[in-house]
mmCIF file with all atom_site columns, C-alpha atoms and ligand atoms in Angstrom:
data_model
loop_
_atom_site.group_PDB
_atom_site.id
_atom_site.type_symbol
_atom_site.label_atom_id
_atom_site.label_alt_id
_atom_site.label_comp_id
_atom_site.label_asym_id
_atom_site.label_entity_id
_atom_site.label_seq_id
_atom_site.pdbx_PDB_ins_code
_atom_site.Cartn_x
_atom_site.Cartn_y
_atom_site.Cartn_z
_atom_site.occupancy
_atom_site.B_iso_or_equiv
_atom_site.pdbx_formal_charge
_atom_site.auth_seq_id
_atom_site.auth_comp_id
_atom_site.auth_asym_id
_atom_site.auth_atom_id
_atom_site.pdbx_PDB_model_num
ATOM   1   C CA  . MET A 1 1   ? 38.557 50.686 10.025  1.00 55.00 ? 586  MET A CA  1
ATOM   2   C CA  . SER A 1 2   ? 38.752 54.466 10.859  1.00 59.00 ? 587  SER A CA  1
ATOM   3   C CA  . ASP A 1 3   ? 37.972 57.224 8.458   1.00 84.00 ? 588  ASP A CA  1
ATOM   4   C CA  . ILE A 1 4   ? 37.971 60.963 8.760   1.00 95.00 ? 589  ILE A CA  1
ATOM   5   C CA  . TYR A 1 5   ? 34.785 61.061 6.553   1.00 96.00 ? 590  TYR A CA  1
ATOM   6   C CA  . ASP A 1 6   ? 32.942 59.431 9.498   1.00 96.00 ? 591  ASP A CA  1
ATOM   7   C CA  . ASP A 1 7   ? 33.968 62.291 11.782  1.00 96.00 ? 592  ASP A CA  1
ATOM   8   C CA  . PRO A 1 8   ? 30.665 64.171 12.271  1.00 96.00 ? 593  PRO A CA  1
ATOM   9   C CA  . ALA A 1 9   ? 32.155 67.674 11.866  1.00 96.00 ? 594  ALA A CA  1
ATOM   10  C CA  . PHE A 1 10  ? 34.230 66.679 8.762   1.00 96.00 ? 595  PHE A CA  1
ATOM   11  C CA  . PHE A 1 11  ? 31.267 64.857 7.261   1.00 96.00 ? 596  PHE A CA  1
ATOM   12  C CA  . LYS A 1 12  ? 28.998 67.816 7.891   1.00 96.00 ? 597  LYS A CA  1
ATOM   13  C CA  . ALA A 1 13  ? 31.449 70.157 6.118   1.00 96.00 ? 598  ALA A CA  1
ATOM   14  C CA  . TYR A 1 14  ? 31.829 67.703 3.183   1.00 96.00 ? 599  TYR A CA  1
ATOM   15  C CA  . SER A 1 15  ? 28.103 67.443 2.856   1.00 96.00 ? 600  SER A CA  1
ATOM   16  C CA  . GLN A 1 16  ? 27.940 71.196 2.320   1.00 96.00 ? 601  GLN A CA  1
ATOM   17  C CA  . MET A 1 17  ? 30.306 71.226 -0.574  1.00 95.00 ? 602  MET A CA  1
ATOM   18  C CA  . ASP A 1 18  ? 28.934 71.746 -4.088  1.00 94.00 ? 603  ASP A CA  1
ATOM   19  C CA  . ARG A 1 19  ? 29.995 68.249 -5.156  1.00 93.00 ? 604  ARG A CA  1
ATOM   20  C CA  . SER A 1 20  ? 27.857 66.789 -2.405  1.00 95.00 ? 605  SER A CA  1
ATOM   21  C CA  . LYS A 1 21  ? 24.783 68.992 -3.147  1.00 95.00 ? 606  LYS A CA  1
ATOM   22  C CA  . LYS A 1 22  ? 24.951 69.041 -6.941  1.00 95.00 ? 607  LYS A CA  1
ATOM   23  C CA  . GLY A 1 23  ? 26.752 65.835 -7.744  1.00 95.00 ? 608  GLY A CA  1
ATOM   24  C CA  . LEU A 1 24  ? 29.077 65.634 -10.792 1.00 96.00 ? 609  LEU A CA  1
ATOM   25  C CA  . ALA A 1 25  ? 27.848 69.038 -12.015 1.00 94.00 ? 610  ALA A CA  1
ATOM   26  C CA  . GLY A 1 26  ? 29.185 70.509 -8.836  1.00 95.00 ? 611  GLY A CA  1
ATOM   27  C CA  . ALA A 1 27  ? 32.617 68.809 -9.063  1.00 95.00 ? 612  ALA A CA  1
ATOM   28  C CA  . GLY A 1 28  ? 35.259 71.107 -10.430 1.00 93.00 ? 613  GLY A CA  1
ATOM   29  C CA  . GLU A 1 29  ? 37.168 68.324 -12.162 1.00 94.00 ? 614  GLU A CA  1
ATOM   30  C CA  . TRP A 1 30  ? 34.148 66.702 -13.770 1.00 96.00 ? 615  TRP A CA  1
ATOM   31  C CA  . HIS A 1 31  ? 34.260 68.512 -17.064 1.00 95.00 ? 616  HIS A CA  1
ATOM   32  C CA  . GLU A 1 32  ? 37.712 67.182 -17.709 1.00 96.00 ? 617  GLU A CA  1
ATOM   33  C CA  . LEU A 1 33  ? 37.199 63.777 -16.110 1.00 96.00 ? 618  LEU A CA  1
ATOM   34  C CA  . LYS A 1 34  ? 34.201 62.880 -18.239 1.00 95.00 ? 619  LYS A CA  1
ATOM   35  C CA  . THR A 1 35  ? 36.241 63.367 -21.425 1.00 97.00 ? 620  THR A CA  1
ATOM   36  C CA  . ILE A 1 36  ? 38.618 60.559 -20.529 1.00 96.00 ? 621  ILE A CA  1
ATOM   37  C CA  . LEU A 1 37  ? 36.128 58.009 -19.257 1.00 97.00 ? 622  LEU A CA  1
ATOM   38  C CA  . PRO A 1 38  ? 35.738 54.834 -21.317 1.00 97.00 ? 623  PRO A CA  1
ATOM   39  C CA  . ASP A 1 39  ? 32.549 53.265 -22.749 1.00 98.00 ? 624  ASP A CA  1
ATOM   40  C CA  . PHE A 1 40  ? 30.843 51.615 -19.841 1.00 98.00 ? 625  PHE A CA  1
ATOM   41  C CA  . SER A 1 41  ? 28.438 49.514 -21.939 1.00 98.00 ? 626  SER A CA  1
ATOM   42  C CA  . GLY A 1 42  ? 28.256 45.921 -20.648 1.00 98.00 ? 627  GLY A CA  1
ATOM   43  C CA  . LYS A 1 43  ? 31.215 46.498 -18.371 1.00 98.00 ? 628  LYS A CA  1
ATOM   44  C CA  . ARG A 1 44  ? 31.931 45.374 -14.824 1.00 98.00 ? 629  ARG A CA  1
ATOM   45  C CA  . VAL A 1 45  ? 32.987 48.484 -12.940 1.00 98.00 ? 630  VAL A CA  1
ATOM   46  C CA  . LEU A 1 46  ? 34.799 49.010 -9.663  1.00 98.00 ? 631  LEU A CA  1
ATOM   47  C CA  . ASP A 1 47  ? 34.929 52.558 -8.019  1.00 98.00 ? 632  ASP A CA  1
ATOM   48  C CA  . LEU A 1 48  ? 37.635 52.931 -5.418  1.00 98.00 ? 633  LEU A CA  1
ATOM   49  C CA  . GLY A 1 49  ? 36.623 55.410 -2.672  1.00 98.00 ? 634  GLY A CA  1
ATOM   50  C CA  . CYS A 1 50  ? 33.201 55.924 -4.208  1.00 98.00 ? 635  CYS A CA  1
ATOM   51  C CA  . GLY A 1 51  ? 31.953 58.428 -1.684  1.00 98.00 ? 636  GLY A CA  1
ATOM   52  C CA  . TYR A 1 52  ? 28.374 59.414 -2.441  1.00 98.00 ? 637  TYR A CA  1
ATOM   53  C CA  . GLY A 1 53  ? 28.450 57.103 -5.460  1.00 98.00 ? 638  GLY A CA  1
ATOM   54  C CA  . TRP A 1 54  ? 28.143 59.725 -8.200  1.00 98.00 ? 639  TRP A CA  1
ATOM   55  C CA  . HIS A 1 55  ? 30.516 57.925 -10.489 1.00 98.00 ? 640  HIS A CA  1
ATOM   56  C CA  . CYS A 1 56  ? 28.850 54.544 -9.782  1.00 98.00 ? 641  CYS A CA  1
ATOM   57  C CA  . ARG A 1 57  ? 25.531 55.912 -10.837 1.00 98.00 ? 642  ARG A CA  1
ATOM   58  C CA  . TYR A 1 58  ? 27.060 57.590 -13.939 1.00 98.00 ? 643  TYR A CA  1
ATOM   59  C CA  . ALA A 1 59  ? 28.623 54.224 -14.998 1.00 98.00 ? 644  ALA A CA  1
ATOM   60  C CA  . ALA A 1 60  ? 25.304 52.389 -14.494 1.00 98.00 ? 645  ALA A CA  1
ATOM   61  C CA  . GLU A 1 61  ? 23.353 55.097 -16.308 1.00 98.00 ? 646  GLU A CA  1
ATOM   62  C CA  . HIS A 1 62  ? 25.851 54.713 -19.186 1.00 98.00 ? 647  HIS A CA  1
ATOM   63  C CA  . GLY A 1 63  ? 25.287 50.930 -19.551 1.00 98.00 ? 648  GLY A CA  1
ATOM   64  C CA  . ALA A 1 64  ? 27.541 49.251 -17.054 1.00 98.00 ? 649  ALA A CA  1
ATOM   65  C CA  . LYS A 1 65  ? 26.522 45.624 -16.399 1.00 98.00 ? 650  LYS A CA  1
ATOM   66  C CA  . SER A 1 66  ? 27.511 45.835 -12.728 1.00 98.00 ? 651  SER A CA  1
ATOM   67  C CA  . VAL A 1 67  ? 29.125 48.475 -10.436 1.00 98.00 ? 652  VAL A CA  1
ATOM   68  C CA  . LEU A 1 68  ? 30.792 47.935 -7.151  1.00 98.00 ? 653  LEU A CA  1
ATOM   69  C CA  . GLY A 1 69  ? 31.528 51.021 -5.192  1.00 98.00 ? 654  GLY A CA  1
ATOM   70  C CA  . ILE A 1 70  ? 33.842 50.614 -2.194  1.00 98.00 ? 655  ILE A CA  1
ATOM   71  C CA  . ASP A 1 71  ? 34.642 53.098 0.526   1.00 98.00 ? 656  ASP A CA  1
ATOM   72  C CA  . THR A 1 72  ? 35.928 53.000 4.101   1.00 98.00 ? 657  THR A CA  1
ATOM   73  C CA  . SER A 1 73  ? 33.414 55.468 5.390   1.00 98.00 ? 658  SER A CA  1
ATOM   74  C CA  . ALA A 1 74  ? 30.061 54.260 6.576   1.00 97.00 ? 659  ALA A CA  1
ATOM   75  C CA  . LYS A 1 75  ? 28.527 57.750 6.385   1.00 97.00 ? 660  LYS A CA  1
ATOM   76  C CA  . MET A 1 76  ? 29.621 58.222 2.709   1.00 98.00 ? 661  MET A CA  1
ATOM   77  C CA  . LEU A 1 77  ? 28.291 54.737 1.859   1.00 98.00 ? 662  LEU A CA  1
ATOM   78  C CA  . ALA A 1 78  ? 24.979 55.504 3.604   1.00 98.00 ? 663  ALA A CA  1
ATOM   79  C CA  . GLU A 1 79  ? 24.514 58.587 1.368   1.00 97.00 ? 664  GLU A CA  1
ATOM   80  C CA  . ALA A 1 80  ? 25.393 56.543 -1.709  1.00 98.00 ? 665  ALA A CA  1
ATOM   81  C CA  . ALA A 1 81  ? 22.910 53.813 -0.866  1.00 98.00 ? 666  ALA A CA  1
ATOM   82  C CA  . ALA A 1 82  ? 20.195 56.294 -0.275  1.00 98.00 ? 667  ALA A CA  1
ATOM   83  C CA  . LYS A 1 83  ? 20.688 57.808 -3.755  1.00 97.00 ? 668  LYS A CA  1
ATOM   84  C CA  . THR A 1 84  ? 19.918 54.746 -5.807  1.00 96.00 ? 669  THR A CA  1
ATOM   85  C CA  . THR A 1 85  ? 17.673 51.754 -6.198  1.00 96.00 ? 670  THR A CA  1
ATOM   86  C CA  . ASP A 1 86  ? 19.609 50.471 -9.218  1.00 97.00 ? 671  ASP A CA  1
ATOM   87  C CA  . GLN A 1 87  ? 20.084 46.745 -8.762  1.00 97.00 ? 672  GLN A CA  1
ATOM   88  C CA  . ARG A 1 88  ? 23.309 46.801 -10.775 1.00 98.00 ? 673  ARG A CA  1
ATOM   89  C CA  . ILE A 1 89  ? 25.046 48.976 -8.203  1.00 98.00 ? 674  ILE A CA  1
ATOM   90  C CA  . THR A 1 90  ? 26.493 47.436 -4.989  1.00 98.00 ? 675  THR A CA  1
ATOM   91  C CA  . TYR A 1 91  ? 28.181 49.361 -2.239  1.00 98.00 ? 676  TYR A CA  1
ATOM   92  C CA  . ARG A 1 92  ? 30.619 47.776 0.135   1.00 98.00 ? 677  ARG A CA  1
ATOM   93  C CA  . ARG A 1 93  ? 32.589 49.085 3.157   1.00 98.00 ? 678  ARG A CA  1
ATOM   94  C CA  . MET A 1 94  ? 36.196 48.150 2.555   1.00 98.00 ? 679  MET A CA  1
ATOM   95  C CA  . ASP A 1 95  ? 39.608 49.548 2.168   1.00 98.00 ? 680  ASP A CA  1
ATOM   96  C CA  . MET A 1 96  ? 40.736 49.825 -1.498  1.00 98.00 ? 681  MET A CA  1
ATOM   97  C CA  . GLN A 1 97  ? 44.041 48.333 -0.360  1.00 98.00 ? 682  GLN A CA  1
ATOM   98  C CA  . ALA A 1 98  ? 42.122 45.024 0.138   1.00 98.00 ? 683  ALA A CA  1
ATOM   99  C CA  . ILE A 1 99  ? 40.833 44.645 -3.405  1.00 98.00 ? 684  ILE A CA  1
ATOM   100 C CA  . ASP A 1 100 ? 43.036 41.673 -3.917  1.00 97.00 ? 685  ASP A CA  1
ATOM   101 C CA  . GLN A 1 101 ? 40.656 39.844 -1.523  1.00 97.00 ? 686  GLN A CA  1
ATOM   102 C CA  . LEU A 1 102 ? 37.695 40.374 -3.722  1.00 97.00 ? 687  LEU A CA  1
ATOM   103 C CA  . PRO A 1 103 ? 36.740 37.295 -5.788  1.00 96.00 ? 688  PRO A CA  1
ATOM   104 C CA  . ASP A 1 104 ? 35.619 39.366 -8.770  1.00 94.00 ? 689  ASP A CA  1
ATOM   105 C CA  . GLN A 1 105 ? 37.466 40.653 -11.787 1.00 97.00 ? 690  GLN A CA  1
ATOM   106 C CA  . PHE A 1 106 ? 36.549 43.993 -13.351 1.00 98.00 ? 691  PHE A CA  1
ATOM   107 C CA  . ASP A 1 107 ? 36.626 45.544 -16.828 1.00 98.00 ? 692  ASP A CA  1
ATOM   108 C CA  . ILE A 1 108 ? 36.997 49.119 -15.636 1.00 98.00 ? 693  ILE A CA  1
ATOM   109 C CA  . ILE A 1 109 ? 38.427 50.367 -12.304 1.00 98.00 ? 694  ILE A CA  1
ATOM   110 C CA  . LEU A 1 110 ? 38.038 54.105 -11.605 1.00 97.00 ? 695  LEU A CA  1
ATOM   111 C CA  . SER A 1 111 ? 38.728 56.359 -8.750  1.00 97.00 ? 696  SER A CA  1
ATOM   112 C CA  . SER A 1 112 ? 38.067 60.062 -8.190  1.00 96.00 ? 697  SER A CA  1
ATOM   113 C CA  . LEU A 1 113 ? 39.836 62.068 -5.568  1.00 95.00 ? 698  LEU A CA  1
ATOM   114 C CA  . ALA A 1 114 ? 40.643 59.103 -3.311  1.00 96.00 ? 699  ALA A CA  1
ATOM   115 C CA  . ILE A 1 115 ? 43.864 57.342 -4.349  1.00 96.00 ? 700  ILE A CA  1
ATOM   116 C CA  . HIS A 1 116 ? 45.913 60.181 -2.783  1.00 95.00 ? 701  HIS A CA  1
ATOM   117 C CA  . TYR A 1 117 ? 44.986 58.689 0.571   1.00 95.00 ? 702  TYR A CA  1
ATOM   118 C CA  . ILE A 1 118 ? 47.032 55.599 -0.141  1.00 96.00 ? 703  ILE A CA  1
ATOM   119 C CA  . GLU A 1 119 ? 50.652 55.533 1.030   1.00 95.00 ? 704  GLU A CA  1
ATOM   120 C CA  . ASP A 1 120 ? 51.857 52.545 -1.099  1.00 96.00 ? 705  ASP A CA  1
ATOM   121 C CA  . TYR A 1 121 ? 50.774 53.778 -4.550  1.00 97.00 ? 706  TYR A CA  1
ATOM   122 C CA  . ALA A 1 122 ? 52.772 51.145 -6.349  1.00 97.00 ? 707  ALA A CA  1
ATOM   123 C CA  . GLN A 1 123 ? 51.278 48.271 -4.459  1.00 98.00 ? 708  GLN A CA  1
ATOM   124 C CA  . LEU A 1 124 ? 47.749 49.616 -5.149  1.00 98.00 ? 709  LEU A CA  1
ATOM   125 C CA  . VAL A 1 125 ? 48.482 49.850 -8.829  1.00 98.00 ? 710  VAL A CA  1
ATOM   126 C CA  . LYS A 1 126 ? 49.663 46.246 -8.876  1.00 97.00 ? 711  LYS A CA  1
ATOM   127 C CA  . LYS A 1 127 ? 46.422 45.139 -7.140  1.00 98.00 ? 712  LYS A CA  1
ATOM   128 C CA  . ILE A 1 128 ? 44.346 47.165 -9.608  1.00 98.00 ? 713  ILE A CA  1
ATOM   129 C CA  . SER A 1 129 ? 46.312 45.690 -12.545 1.00 97.00 ? 714  SER A CA  1
ATOM   130 C CA  . ASP A 1 130 ? 45.657 42.146 -11.191 1.00 97.00 ? 715  ASP A CA  1
ATOM   131 C CA  . LYS A 1 131 ? 41.904 42.806 -11.144 1.00 98.00 ? 716  LYS A CA  1
ATOM   132 C CA  . LEU A 1 132 ? 41.731 43.841 -14.777 1.00 97.00 ? 717  LEU A CA  1
ATOM   133 C CA  . PRO A 1 133 ? 41.824 41.650 -17.900 1.00 91.00 ? 718  PRO A CA  1
ATOM   134 C CA  . VAL A 1 134 ? 45.331 40.836 -19.113 1.00 80.00 ? 719  VAL A CA  1
ATOM   135 C CA  . GLY A 1 135 ? 46.591 43.911 -20.945 1.00 58.00 ? 720  GLY A CA  1
ATOM   136 C CA  . GLY A 1 136 ? 43.869 46.002 -19.243 1.00 51.00 ? 721  GLY A CA  1
HETATM 137 C C1  . SAM B 2 .   ? 37.113 63.333 -1.614  1.00 75.83 ? 1493 SAM B C1  1
HETATM 138 S S1  . SAM B 2 .   ? 36.117 61.857 -1.370  1.00 75.83 ? 1493 SAM B S1  1
HETATM 139 C C2  . SAM B 2 .   ? 35.763 61.427 -3.071  1.00 75.83 ? 1493 SAM B C2  1
HETATM 140 C C3  . SAM B 2 .   ? 34.509 60.671 -3.225  1.00 75.83 ? 1493 SAM B C3  1
HETATM 141 C C4  . SAM B 2 .   ? 34.093 60.326 -4.666  1.00 75.83 ? 1493 SAM B C4  1
HETATM 142 N N1  . SAM B 2 .   ? 35.048 59.458 -5.257  1.00 75.83 ? 1493 SAM B N1  1
HETATM 143 C C5  . SAM B 2 .   ? 33.934 61.556 -5.447  1.00 75.83 ? 1493 SAM B C5  1
HETATM 144 O O1  . SAM B 2 .   ? 34.751 61.923 -6.396  1.00 75.83 ? 1493 SAM B O1  1
HETATM 145 O O2  . SAM B 2 .   ? 32.915 62.291 -5.247  1.00 75.83 ? 1493 SAM B O2  1
HETATM 146 C C6  . SAM B 2 .   ? 37.311 60.631 -0.944  1.00 75.83 ? 1493 SAM B C6  1
HETATM 147 C C7  . SAM B 2 .   ? 36.661 59.270 -0.541  1.00 75.83 ? 1493 SAM B C7  1
HETATM 148 O O3  . SAM B 2 .   ? 37.670 58.281 -0.434  1.00 75.83 ? 1493 SAM B O3  1
HETATM 149 C C8  . SAM B 2 .   ? 37.364 57.435 0.692   1.00 75.83 ? 1493 SAM B C8  1
HETATM 150 N N2  . SAM B 2 .   ? 38.560 56.760 1.048   1.00 75.83 ? 1493 SAM B N2  1
HETATM 151 C C9  . SAM B 2 .   ? 39.666 57.272 1.622   1.00 75.83 ? 1493 SAM B C9  1
HETATM 152 N N3  . SAM B 2 .   ? 40.576 56.273 1.913   1.00 75.83 ? 1493 SAM B N3  1
HETATM 153 C C10 . SAM B 2 .   ? 40.063 55.153 1.371   1.00 75.83 ? 1493 SAM B C10 1
HETATM 154 C C11 . SAM B 2 .   ? 40.527 53.784 1.317   1.00 75.83 ? 1493 SAM B C11 1
HETATM 155 N N4  . SAM B 2 .   ? 41.744 53.470 1.785   1.00 75.83 ? 1493 SAM B N4  1
HETATM 156 N N5  . SAM B 2 .   ? 39.736 52.912 0.758   1.00 75.83 ? 1493 SAM B N5  1
HETATM 157 C C12 . SAM B 2 .   ? 38.483 53.170 0.290   1.00 75.83 ? 1493 SAM B C12 1
HETATM 158 N N6  . SAM B 2 .   ? 38.007 54.406 0.329   1.00 75.83 ? 1493 SAM B N6  1
HETATM 159 C C13 . SAM B 2 .   ? 38.752 55.377 0.914   1.00 75.83 ? 1493 SAM B C13 1
HETATM 160 C C14 . SAM B 2 .   ? 36.743 58.409 1.671   1.00 75.83 ? 1493 SAM B C14 1
HETATM 161 O O4  . SAM B 2 .   ? 36.088 57.724 2.664   1.00 75.83 ? 1493 SAM B O4  1
HETATM 162 C C15 . SAM B 2 .   ? 35.959 59.307 0.805   1.00 75.83 ? 1493 SAM B C15 1
HETATM 163 O O5  . SAM B 2 .   ? 34.611 58.836 0.669   1.00 75.83 ? 1493 SAM B O5  1
#
């Protein structure tokens, strides 16, 4: 599994961005994204390409029952893990294209600034759809 986010120079530059230092408040899209997020109360949440885990923690802080954040980058996941002790949040290193191999189902699947890395968008959408309740 290779990932540009594990390249030391790239990771260092990413870590100096506002979104890395300030979290959601430093993410340019957050003021719009937060207006379309659903109610997380009691929900099982999956975050595709979770990075530092800002959205995982937001979901947990807003009542999610469980949150799984997945990412291909070991460095990004290490940052995410260091930022929480919340037992409801789990981080796992895996490619989002392999979510069909997860045994779990989810109520909410979100992704921020990560799906554009996937070549076969239609196949990913099918896999996401299969992980949600019927009609989800
Ligand atoms: C721009 S960062 C966004 C991180 C976070 N979602 C956010 O909004 O702050 C993109 C993330 O997607 C991850 N990523 C890229 N391709 C991926 C894949 N195929 N599966 C899982 N994660 C992936 C990268 O490692 C990186 O952490």
